[in-house]
Amino acid sequence: QVQLVESGGGLVQAGGSLRLSCVASGLSFNNYAMGWFRQAPGKEREFVAAISRFGITYYADSVKGRFTISRDNAKKTLSLQMNNLGPEDTAVYYCAARFKNIVDPGSARGPYDHWGQGTQVTVSS
């Protein structure tokens, strides 16, 4: 059974930083591309960042230069370092796994095969 468990969310002031983690189990982590998505209240879920099996990264324009996605295959962990956070970053953040590799920005956005339960990030102004 595949499980993706996110952690690291919380409340932070504007301009602050958070680091999200996603620990995977039940899958061969290094054979999966991974992504982060977020959903704000009343909005659709949106792509944030993704990383291919080989470590190539993709970002939404809204987070480029502020967020960094990384993976540790030995620990089966996906991370998202978020700096210079603003109120517009407030959302539930979801980790996702995709067996088919990511090869371009389009495929970075999906579809994904497995999803975590999400972790709340709240940025106060």
mmCIF file of N, CA, C and O in Angstrom, residues 12-114:
data_model
loop_
_atom_site.group_PDB
_atom_site.id
_atom_site.type_symbol
_atom_site.label_atom_id
_atom_site.label_comp_id
_atom_site.label_asym_id
_atom_site.label_seq_id
_atom_site.Cartn_x
_atom_site.Cartn_y
_atom_site.Cartn_z
ATOM 1 N N VAL A 12 3.310 30.874 9.824
ATOM 2 C CA VAL A 12 4.536 31.655 9.718
ATOM 3 C C VAL A 12 4.174 33.066 9.277
ATOM 4 O O VAL A 12 3.165 33.274 8.590
ATOM 5 N N GLN A 13 4.983 34.025 9.670
ATOM 6 C CA GLN A 13 4.751 35.405 9.242
ATOM 7 C C GLN A 13 5.260 35.614 7.816
ATOM 8 O O GLN A 13 6.168 34.903 7.347
ATOM 9 N N ALA A 14 4.694 36.591 7.159
ATOM 10 C CA ALA A 14 5.144 36.935 5.814
ATOM 11 C C ALA A 14 6.639 37.229 5.827
ATOM 12 O O ALA A 14 7.147 37.875 6.748
ATOM 13 N N GLY A 15 7.314 36.717 4.818
ATOM 14 C CA GLY A 15 8.758 36.853 4.740
ATOM 15 C C GLY A 15 9.515 35.700 5.368
ATOM 16 O O GLY A 15 10.732 35.594 5.199
ATOM 17 N N GLY A 16 8.801 34.846 6.070
ATOM 18 C CA GLY A 16 9.432 33.720 6.744
ATOM 19 C C GLY A 16 9.622 32.521 5.829
ATOM 20 O O GLY A 16 9.342 32.571 4.629
ATOM 21 N N SER A 17 10.087 31.433 6.437
ATOM 22 C CA SER A 17 10.397 30.209 5.695
ATOM 23 C C SER A 17 9.794 28.992 6.378
ATOM 24 O O SER A 17 9.590 28.986 7.596
ATOM 25 N N LEU A 18 9.536 27.986 5.584
ATOM 26 C CA LEU A 18 9.125 26.673 6.071
ATOM 27 C C LEU A 18 9.742 25.622 5.167
ATOM 28 O O LEU A 18 10.005 25.876 3.984
ATOM 29 N N ARG A 19 9.922 24.453 5.732
ATOM 30 C CA ARG A 19 10.410 23.317 4.943
ATOM 31 C C ARG A 19 9.427 22.175 5.103
ATOM 32 O O ARG A 19 9.219 21.671 6.212
ATOM 33 N N LEU A 20 8.828 21.770 4.010
ATOM 34 C CA LEU A 20 7.901 20.655 4.001
ATOM 35 C C LEU A 20 8.651 19.366 3.648
ATOM 36 O O LEU A 20 9.584 19.384 2.843
ATOM 37 N N SER A 21 8.190 18.285 4.226
ATOM 38 C CA SER A 21 8.742 16.968 3.906
ATOM 39 C C SER A 21 7.613 16.013 3.559
ATOM 40 O O SER A 21 6.489 16.159 4.038
ATOM 41 N N CYS A 22 7.938 15.039 2.742
ATOM 42 C CA CYS A 22 6.987 13.990 2.368
ATOM 43 C C CYS A 22 7.751 12.674 2.382
ATOM 44 O O CYS A 22 8.689 12.495 1.602
ATOM 45 N N VAL A 23 7.345 11.789 3.277
ATOM 46 C CA VAL A 23 7.980 10.481 3.371
ATOM 47 C C VAL A 23 7.114 9.454 2.658
ATOM 48 O O VAL A 23 5.909 9.349 2.932
ATOM 49 N N ALA A 24 7.727 8.707 1.761
ATOM 50 C CA ALA A 24 6.997 7.733 0.960
ATOM 51 C C ALA A 24 7.263 6.317 1.466
ATOM 52 O O ALA A 24 8.357 6.002 1.922
ATOM 53 N N SER A 25 6.249 5.479 1.362
ATOM 54 C CA SER A 25 6.394 4.064 1.668
ATOM 55 C C SER A 25 5.509 3.276 0.715
ATOM 56 O O SER A 25 4.548 3.804 0.144
ATOM 57 N N GLY A 26 5.869 2.004 0.531
ATOM 58 C CA GLY A 26 5.070 1.145 -0.331
ATOM 59 C C GLY A 26 5.328 1.317 -1.807
ATOM 60 O O GLY A 26 4.577 0.788 -2.631
ATOM 61 N N LEU A 27 6.376 2.039 -2.153
ATOM 62 C CA LEU A 27 6.739 2.182 -3.558
ATOM 63 C C LEU A 27 8.247 2.280 -3.683
ATOM 64 O O LEU A 27 8.948 2.577 -2.709
ATOM 65 N N SER A 28 8.728 2.026 -4.895
ATOM 66 C CA SER A 28 10.143 2.148 -5.174
ATOM 67 C C SER A 28 10.413 3.611 -5.496
ATOM 68 O O SER A 28 10.297 4.051 -6.643
ATOM 69 N N PHE A 29 10.774 4.367 -4.469
ATOM 70 C CA PHE A 29 10.786 5.832 -4.539
ATOM 71 C C PHE A 29 11.617 6.342 -5.709
ATOM 72 O O PHE A 29 11.212 7.270 -6.405
ATOM 73 N N ASN A 30 12.780 5.758 -5.938
ATOM 74 C CA ASN A 30 13.657 6.290 -6.977
ATOM 75 C C ASN A 30 13.108 6.058 -8.386
ATOM 76 O O ASN A 30 13.629 6.620 -9.354
ATOM 77 N N ASN A 31 12.055 5.263 -8.507
ATOM 78 C CA ASN A 31 11.429 5.029 -9.808
ATOM 79 C C ASN A 31 10.243 5.950 -10.071
ATOM 80 O O ASN A 31 9.549 5.789 -11.075
ATOM 81 N N TYR A 32 10.019 6.890 -9.157
ATOM 82 C CA TYR A 32 8.883 7.793 -9.287
ATOM 83 C C TYR A 32 9.342 9.240 -9.415
ATOM 84 O O TYR A 32 10.276 9.672 -8.732
ATOM 85 N N ALA A 33 8.668 9.976 -10.291
ATOM 86 C CA ALA A 33 8.758 11.421 -10.264
ATOM 87 C C ALA A 33 7.845 11.912 -9.145
ATOM 88 O O ALA A 33 6.843 11.263 -8.815
ATOM 89 N N MET A 34 8.190 13.064 -8.564
ATOM 90 C CA MET A 34 7.458 13.556 -7.410
ATOM 91 C C MET A 34 7.064 15.010 -7.609
ATOM 92 O O MET A 34 7.773 15.778 -8.286
ATOM 93 N N GLY A 35 5.977 15.385 -6.969
ATOM 94 C CA GLY A 35 5.538 16.762 -7.112
ATOM 95 C C GLY A 35 4.889 17.304 -5.856
ATOM 96 O O GLY A 35 4.504 16.543 -4.960
ATOM 97 N N TRP A 36 4.824 18.623 -5.800
ATOM 98 C CA TRP A 36 4.081 19.336 -4.762
ATOM 99 C C TRP A 36 2.981 20.146 -5.426
ATOM 100 O O TRP A 36 3.206 20.817 -6.446
ATOM 101 N N PHE A 37 1.805 20.083 -4.830
ATOM 102 C CA PHE A 37 0.661 20.868 -5.262
ATOM 103 C C PHE A 37 0.091 21.579 -4.040
ATOM 104 O O PHE A 37 0.412 21.229 -2.908
ATOM 105 N N ARG A 38 -0.757 22.558 -4.277
ATOM 106 C CA ARG A 38 -1.398 23.241 -3.149
ATOM 107 C C ARG A 38 -2.824 23.641 -3.529
ATOM 108 O O ARG A 38 -3.136 23.823 -4.706
ATOM 109 N N GLN A 39 -3.631 23.766 -2.491
ATOM 110 C CA GLN A 39 -5.003 24.183 -2.697
ATOM 111 C C GLN A 39 -5.397 25.179 -1.623
ATOM 112 O O GLN A 39 -5.386 24.842 -0.433
ATOM 113 N N ALA A 40 -5.710 26.367 -2.061
ATOM 114 C CA ALA A 40 -6.173 27.417 -1.146
ATOM 115 C C ALA A 40 -7.683 27.335 -1.024
ATOM 116 O O ALA A 40 -8.364 26.812 -1.910
ATOM 117 N N PRO A 41 -8.237 27.873 0.056
ATOM 118 C CA PRO A 41 -9.691 27.838 0.249
ATOM 119 C C PRO A 41 -10.417 28.467 -0.931
ATOM 120 O O PRO A 41 -10.084 29.566 -1.370
ATOM 121 N N GLY A 42 -11.405 27.736 -1.455
ATOM 122 C CA GLY A 42 -12.209 28.259 -2.546
ATOM 123 C C GLY A 42 -11.544 28.237 -3.899
ATOM 124 O O GLY A 42 -12.102 28.741 -4.880
ATOM 125 N N LYS A 43 -10.344 27.659 -3.973
ATOM 126 C CA LYS A 43 -9.621 27.612 -5.252
ATOM 127 C C LYS A 43 -9.333 26.177 -5.649
ATOM 128 O O LYS A 43 -9.383 25.262 -4.833
ATOM 129 N N GLU A 44 -9.010 26.007 -6.918
ATOM 130 C CA GLU A 44 -8.639 24.684 -7.393
ATOM 131 C C GLU A 44 -7.201 24.363 -6.975
ATOM 132 O O GLU A 44 -6.389 25.255 -6.737
ATOM 133 N N ARG A 45 -6.927 23.087 -6.917
ATOM 134 C CA ARG A 45 -5.563 22.660 -6.629
ATOM 135 C C ARG A 45 -4.652 23.102 -7.764
ATOM 136 O O ARG A 45 -5.007 23.005 -8.941
ATOM 137 N N GLU A 46 -3.458 23.575 -7.408
ATOM 138 C CA GLU A 46 -2.526 24.056 -8.412
ATOM 139 C C GLU A 46 -1.147 23.455 -8.234
ATOM 140 O O GLU A 46 -0.734 23.105 -7.122
ATOM 141 N N PHE A 47 -0.455 23.353 -9.332
ATOM 142 C CA PHE A 47 0.903 22.843 -9.353
ATOM 143 C C PHE A 47 1.848 23.828 -8.674
ATOM 144 O O PHE A 47 1.734 25.037 -8.856
ATOM 145 N N VAL A 48 2.793 23.303 -7.896
ATOM 146 C CA VAL A 48 3.811 24.125 -7.249
ATOM 147 C C VAL A 48 5.197 23.809 -7.797
ATOM 148 O O VAL A 48 5.900 24.690 -8.285
ATOM 149 N N ALA A 49 5.580 22.551 -7.702
ATOM 150 C CA ALA A 49 6.921 22.157 -8.135
ATOM 151 C C ALA A 49 6.957 20.658 -8.349
ATOM 152 O O ALA A 49 6.125 19.926 -7.797
ATOM 153 N N ALA A 50 7.914 20.214 -9.143
ATOM 154 C CA ALA A 50 8.074 18.785 -9.384
ATOM 155 C C ALA A 50 9.536 18.465 -9.630
ATOM 156 O O ALA A 50 10.330 19.349 -9.991
ATOM 157 N N ILE A 51 9.868 17.204 -9.437
ATOM 158 C CA ILE A 51 11.235 16.741 -9.654
ATOM 159 C C ILE A 51 11.177 15.381 -10.333
ATOM 160 O O ILE A 51 10.434 14.493 -9.907
ATOM 161 N N SER A 52 11.943 15.238 -11.394
ATOM 162 C CA SER A 52 11.922 13.990 -12.137
ATOM 163 C C SER A 52 12.705 12.907 -11.392
ATOM 164 O O SER A 52 13.335 13.158 -10.360
ATOM 165 N N ARG A 53 12.666 11.713 -11.930
ATOM 166 C CA ARG A 53 13.434 10.607 -11.348
ATOM 167 C C ARG A 53 14.913 10.959 -11.277
ATOM 168 O O ARG A 53 15.623 10.494 -10.385
ATOM 169 N N PHE A 54 15.364 11.759 -12.217
ATOM 170 C CA PHE A 54 16.795 12.056 -12.314
ATOM 171 C C PHE A 54 17.170 13.401 -11.708
ATOM 172 O O PHE A 54 18.288 13.867 -11.869
ATOM 173 N N GLY A 55 16.203 14.031 -11.022
ATOM 174 C CA GLY A 55 16.512 15.256 -10.301
ATOM 175 C C GLY A 55 16.299 16.541 -11.062
ATOM 176 O O GLY A 55 16.693 17.612 -10.576
ATOM 177 N N ILE A 56 15.681 16.480 -12.228
ATOM 178 C CA ILE A 56 15.375 17.703 -12.968
ATOM 179 C C ILE A 56 14.140 18.341 -12.337
ATOM 180 O O ILE A 56 13.154 17.656 -12.079
ATOM 181 N N THR A 57 14.229 19.639 -12.109
ATOM 182 C CA THR A 57 13.164 20.321 -11.368
ATOM 183 C C THR A 57 12.339 21.257 -12.248
ATOM 184 O O THR A 57 12.831 21.788 -13.244
ATOM 185 N N TYR A 58 11.101 21.439 -11.841
ATOM 186 C CA TYR A 58 10.155 22.324 -12.526
ATOM 187 C C TYR A 58 9.388 23.110 -11.467
ATOM 188 O O TYR A 58 9.072 22.564 -10.407
ATOM 189 N N TYR A 59 9.091 24.361 -11.759
ATOM 190 C CA TYR A 59 8.414 25.219 -10.798
ATOM 191 C C TYR A 59 7.300 26.018 -11.468
ATOM 192 O O TYR A 59 7.403 26.407 -12.632
ATOM 193 N N ALA A 60 6.269 26.291 -10.683
ATOM 194 C CA ALA A 60 5.286 27.271 -11.110
ATOM 195 C C ALA A 60 5.943 28.645 -11.081
ATOM 196 O O ALA A 60 6.812 28.916 -10.241
ATOM 197 N N ASP A 61 5.524 29.509 -11.963
ATOM 198 C CA ASP A 61 6.106 30.852 -12.016
ATOM 199 C C ASP A 61 5.951 31.586 -10.690
ATOM 200 O O ASP A 61 6.814 32.376 -10.304
ATOM 201 N N SER A 62 4.862 31.323 -9.993
ATOM 202 C CA SER A 62 4.564 32.046 -8.752
ATOM 203 C C SER A 62 5.535 31.719 -7.623
ATOM 204 O O SER A 62 5.618 32.474 -6.647
ATOM 205 N N VAL A 63 6.251 30.614 -7.736
ATOM 206 C CA VAL A 63 7.160 30.221 -6.647
ATOM 207 C C VAL A 63 8.618 30.177 -7.087
ATOM 208 O O VAL A 63 9.505 29.991 -6.243
ATOM 209 N N LYS A 64 8.855 30.366 -8.371
ATOM 210 C CA LYS A 64 10.222 30.275 -8.885
ATOM 211 C C LYS A 64 11.112 31.299 -8.191
ATOM 212 O O LYS A 64 10.756 32.469 -8.042
ATOM 213 N N GLY A 65 12.268 30.843 -7.732
ATOM 214 C CA GLY A 65 13.195 31.728 -7.031
ATOM 215 C C GLY A 65 12.972 31.784 -5.541
ATOM 216 O O GLY A 65 13.818 32.279 -4.799
ATOM 217 N N ARG A 66 11.824 31.298 -5.064
ATOM 218 C CA ARG A 66 11.526 31.297 -3.630
ATOM 219 C C ARG A 66 11.469 29.883 -3.050
ATOM 220 O O ARG A 66 11.824 29.666 -1.903
ATOM 221 N N PHE A 67 10.995 28.937 -3.849
ATOM 222 C CA PHE A 67 10.837 27.548 -3.396
ATOM 223 C C PHE A 67 11.884 26.667 -4.063
ATOM 224 O O PHE A 67 12.255 26.886 -5.223
ATOM 225 N N THR A 68 12.315 25.632 -3.336
ATOM 226 C CA THR A 68 13.250 24.658 -3.881
ATOM 227 C C THR A 68 12.764 23.259 -3.554
ATOM 228 O O THR A 68 12.572 22.923 -2.377
ATOM 229 N N ILE A 69 12.587 22.459 -4.579
ATOM 230 C CA ILE A 69 12.190 21.066 -4.388
ATOM 231 C C ILE A 69 13.427 20.190 -4.460
ATOM 232 O O ILE A 69 14.355 20.454 -5.243
ATOM 233 N N SER A 70 13.450 19.151 -3.618
ATOM 234 C CA SER A 70 14.580 18.227 -3.632
ATOM 235 C C SER A 70 14.099 16.846 -3.201
ATOM 236 O O SER A 70 13.020 16.714 -2.625
ATOM 237 N N ARG A 71 14.925 15.860 -3.473
ATOM 238 C CA ARG A 71 14.566 14.506 -3.084
ATOM 239 C C ARG A 71 15.786 13.786 -2.541
ATOM 240 O O ARG A 71 16.916 14.031 -2.972
ATOM 241 N N ASP A 72 15.528 12.889 -1.600
ATOM 242 C CA ASP A 72 16.566 12.029 -1.027
ATOM 243 C C ASP A 72 16.090 10.603 -1.227
ATOM 244 O O ASP A 72 15.244 10.105 -0.480
ATOM 245 N N ASN A 73 16.601 9.960 -2.251
ATOM 246 C CA ASN A 73 16.124 8.617 -2.585
ATOM 247 C C ASN A 73 16.434 7.608 -1.489
ATOM 248 O O ASN A 73 15.656 6.679 -1.260
ATOM 249 N N ALA A 74 17.547 7.755 -0.823
ATOM 250 C CA ALA A 74 17.917 6.811 0.243
ATOM 251 C C ALA A 74 16.915 6.873 1.391
ATOM 252 O O ALA A 74 16.613 5.846 2.015
ATOM 253 N N LYS A 75 16.403 8.062 1.661
ATOM 254 C CA LYS A 75 15.448 8.234 2.761
ATOM 255 C C LYS A 75 14.006 8.231 2.277
ATOM 256 O O LYS A 75 13.088 8.409 3.073
ATOM 257 N N LYS A 76 13.809 8.069 0.965
ATOM 258 C CA LYS A 76 12.467 8.086 0.378
ATOM 259 C C LYS A 76 11.710 9.345 0.797
ATOM 260 O O LYS A 76 10.535 9.290 1.176
ATOM 261 N N THR A 77 12.387 10.438 0.714
ATOM 262 C CA THR A 77 11.825 11.695 1.192
ATOM 263 C C THR A 77 11.886 12.771 0.118
ATOM 264 O O THR A 77 12.928 12.957 -0.527
ATOM 265 N N LEU A 78 10.784 13.474 -0.021
ATOM 266 C CA LEU A 78 10.680 14.631 -0.890
ATOM 267 C C LEU A 78 10.584 15.870 -0.003
ATOM 268 O O LEU A 78 9.910 15.834 1.020
ATOM 269 N N SER A 79 11.266 16.926 -0.384
ATOM 270 C CA SER A 79 11.250 18.143 0.427
ATOM 271 C C SER A 79 10.876 19.349 -0.421
ATOM 272 O O SER A 79 11.052 19.351 -1.643
ATOM 273 N N LEU A 80 10.354 20.364 0.263
ATOM 274 C CA LEU A 80 10.078 21.644 -0.384
ATOM 275 C C LEU A 80 10.508 22.748 0.577
ATOM 276 O O LEU A 80 9.873 22.948 1.613
ATOM 277 N N GLN A 81 11.588 23.419 0.246
ATOM 278 C CA GLN A 81 12.048 24.558 1.017
ATOM 279 C C GLN A 81 11.352 25.793 0.488
ATOM 280 O O GLN A 81 11.467 26.108 -0.707
ATOM 281 N N MET A 82 10.643 26.481 1.368
ATOM 282 C CA MET A 82 9.857 27.647 0.965
ATOM 283 C C MET A 82 10.387 28.876 1.691
ATOM 284 O O MET A 82 10.358 28.932 2.926
ATOM 285 N N ASN A 83 10.879 29.826 0.944
ATOM 286 C CA ASN A 83 11.424 31.062 1.505
ATOM 287 C C ASN A 83 10.601 32.262 1.058
ATOM 288 O O ASN A 83 9.865 32.192 0.072
ATOM 289 N N ASN A 84 10.751 33.342 1.803
ATOM 290 C CA ASN A 84 10.059 34.587 1.479
ATOM 291 C C ASN A 84 8.569 34.345 1.232
ATOM 292 O O ASN A 84 8.006 34.768 0.220
ATOM 293 N N LEU A 85 7.961 33.692 2.186
ATOM 294 C CA LEU A 85 6.542 33.340 2.055
ATOM 295 C C LEU A 85 5.662 34.567 2.156
ATOM 296 O O LEU A 85 5.972 35.525 2.893
ATOM 297 N N GLY A 86 4.557 34.523 1.432
ATOM 298 C CA GLY A 86 3.567 35.583 1.487
ATOM 299 C C GLY A 86 2.186 35.018 1.743
ATOM 300 O O GLY A 86 1.990 33.793 1.639
ATOM 301 N N PRO A 87 1.221 35.859 2.102
ATOM 302 C CA PRO A 87 -0.141 35.378 2.364
ATOM 303 C C PRO A 87 -0.720 34.578 1.202
ATOM 304 O O PRO A 87 -1.542 33.678 1.426
ATOM 305 N N GLU A 88 -0.289 34.874 -0.012
ATOM 306 C CA GLU A 88 -0.796 34.147 -1.180
ATOM 307 C C GLU A 88 -0.318 32.701 -1.222
ATOM 308 O O GLU A 88 -0.821 31.906 -2.021
ATOM 309 N N ASP A 89 0.630 32.356 -0.388
ATOM 310 C CA ASP A 89 1.107 30.981 -0.315
ATOM 311 C C ASP A 89 0.305 30.135 0.674
ATOM 312 O O ASP A 89 0.551 28.928 0.800
ATOM 313 N N THR A 90 -0.625 30.742 1.367
ATOM 314 C CA THR A 90 -1.468 30.012 2.305
ATOM 315 C C THR A 90 -2.312 28.979 1.564
ATOM 316 O O THR A 90 -3.028 29.320 0.615
ATOM 317 N N ALA A 91 -2.194 27.726 1.987
ATOM 318 C CA ALA A 91 -2.892 26.632 1.303
ATOM 319 C C ALA A 91 -2.590 25.333 2.021
ATOM 320 O O ALA A 91 -1.707 25.272 2.889
ATOM 321 N N VAL A 92 -3.320 24.291 1.641
ATOM 322 C CA VAL A 92 -2.938 22.935 2.006
ATOM 323 C C VAL A 92 -1.996 22.438 0.914
ATOM 324 O O VAL A 92 -2.322 22.524 -0.277
ATOM 325 N N TYR A 93 -0.841 21.936 1.332
ATOM 326 C CA TYR A 93 0.178 21.468 0.397
ATOM 327 C C TYR A 93 0.160 19.949 0.348
ATOM 328 O O TYR A 93 0.186 19.286 1.396
ATOM 329 N N TYR A 94 0.139 19.425 -0.870
ATOM 330 C CA TYR A 94 0.056 17.994 -1.100
ATOM 331 C C TYR A 94 1.288 17.485 -1.832
ATOM 332 O O TYR A 94 1.765 18.108 -2.783
ATOM 333 N N CYS A 95 1.732 16.333 -1.419
ATOM 334 C CA CYS A 95 2.799 15.602 -2.078
ATOM 335 C C CYS A 95 2.163 14.590 -3.029
ATOM 336 O O CYS A 95 1.117 14.016 -2.714
ATOM 337 N N ALA A 96 2.789 14.362 -4.183
ATOM 338 C CA ALA A 96 2.246 13.422 -5.152
ATOM 339 C C ALA A 96 3.367 12.649 -5.829
ATOM 340 O O ALA A 96 4.478 13.168 -5.993
ATOM 341 N N ALA A 97 3.042 11.421 -6.229
ATOM 342 C CA ALA A 97 4.009 10.548 -6.893
ATOM 343 C C ALA A 97 3.469 10.102 -8.241
ATOM 344 O O ALA A 97 2.287 9.791 -8.376
ATOM 345 N N ARG A 98 4.373 10.061 -9.210
ATOM 346 C CA ARG A 98 3.984 9.725 -10.576
ATOM 347 C C ARG A 98 4.959 8.691 -11.114
ATOM 348 O O ARG A 98 6.172 8.942 -11.173
ATOM 349 N N PHE A 99 4.460 7.519 -11.534
ATOM 350 C CA PHE A 99 5.356 6.470 -12.022
ATOM 351 C C PHE A 99 5.976 6.850 -13.363
ATOM 352 O O PHE A 99 7.159 6.621 -13.600
ATOM 353 N N LYS A 100 5.200 7.434 -14.249
ATOM 354 C CA LYS A 100 5.729 7.861 -15.539
ATOM 355 C C LYS A 100 6.594 9.088 -15.309
ATOM 356 O O LYS A 100 6.184 10.030 -14.642
ATOM 357 N N ASN A 101 7.817 9.055 -15.847
ATOM 358 C CA ASN A 101 8.743 10.139 -15.538
ATOM 359 C C ASN A 101 8.272 11.473 -16.111
ATOM 360 O O ASN A 101 7.498 11.533 -17.064
ATOM 361 N N ILE A 102 8.750 12.526 -15.503
ATOM 362 C CA ILE A 102 8.485 13.880 -15.976
ATOM 363 C C ILE A 102 9.549 14.234 -17.003
ATOM 364 O O ILE A 102 10.747 14.082 -16.744
ATOM 365 N N VAL A 103 9.100 14.719 -18.153
ATOM 366 C CA VAL A 103 10.054 15.041 -19.212
ATOM 367 C C VAL A 103 9.958 16.477 -19.702
ATOM 368 O O VAL A 103 10.817 16.929 -20.471
ATOM 369 N N ASP A 104 8.923 17.198 -19.272
ATOM 370 C CA ASP A 104 8.735 18.578 -19.687
ATOM 371 C C ASP A 104 7.779 19.245 -18.705
ATOM 372 O O ASP A 104 7.186 18.580 -17.852
ATOM 373 N N PRO A 105 7.639 20.588 -18.796
ATOM 374 C CA PRO A 105 6.747 21.265 -17.844
ATOM 375 C C PRO A 105 5.311 20.754 -17.868
ATOM 376 O O PRO A 105 4.626 20.775 -16.851
ATOM 377 N N GLY A 106 4.847 20.321 -19.016
ATOM 378 C CA GLY A 106 3.485 19.807 -19.094
ATOM 379 C C GLY A 106 3.288 18.558 -18.273
ATOM 380 O O GLY A 106 2.327 18.431 -17.506
ATOM 381 N N SER A 107 4.220 17.626 -18.417
ATOM 382 C CA SER A 107 4.098 16.371 -17.671
ATOM 383 C C SER A 107 4.347 16.583 -16.183
ATOM 384 O O SER A 107 3.902 15.783 -15.361
ATOM 385 N N ALA A 108 5.050 17.653 -15.827
ATOM 386 C CA ALA A 108 5.264 17.954 -14.405
ATOM 387 C C ALA A 108 3.945 18.233 -13.698
ATOM 388 O O ALA A 108 3.833 18.055 -12.487
ATOM 389 N N ARG A 109 2.965 18.689 -14.452
ATOM 390 C CA ARG A 109 1.685 19.067 -13.864
ATOM 391 C C ARG A 109 0.706 17.908 -13.744
ATOM 392 O O ARG A 109 -0.370 18.053 -13.194
ATOM 393 N N GLY A 110 1.084 16.758 -14.235
ATOM 394 C CA GLY A 110 0.248 15.590 -14.021
ATOM 395 C C GLY A 110 0.015 14.790 -15.278
ATOM 396 O O GLY A 110 0.488 15.151 -16.347
ATOM 397 N N PRO A 111 -0.741 13.694 -15.160
ATOM 398 C CA PRO A 111 -1.366 13.249 -13.902
ATOM 399 C C PRO A 111 -0.411 12.522 -12.966
ATOM 400 O O PRO A 111 0.638 12.051 -13.398
ATOM 401 N N TYR A 112 -0.796 12.434 -11.703
ATOM 402 C CA TYR A 112 -0.051 11.744 -10.685
ATOM 403 C C TYR A 112 -0.866 10.539 -10.185
ATOM 404 O O TYR A 112 -2.090 10.562 -10.218
ATOM 405 N N ASP A 113 -0.130 9.541 -9.726
ATOM 406 C CA ASP A 113 -0.762 8.275 -9.357
ATOM 407 C C ASP A 113 -1.142 8.191 -7.881
ATOM 408 O O ASP A 113 -2.097 7.495 -7.526
ATOM 409 N N HIS A 114 -0.374 8.850 -7.023
ATOM 410 C CA HIS A 114 -0.601 8.729 -5.588
ATOM 411 C C HIS A 114 -0.489 10.108 -4.950
ATOM 412 O O HIS A 114 0.354 10.926 -5.367
#
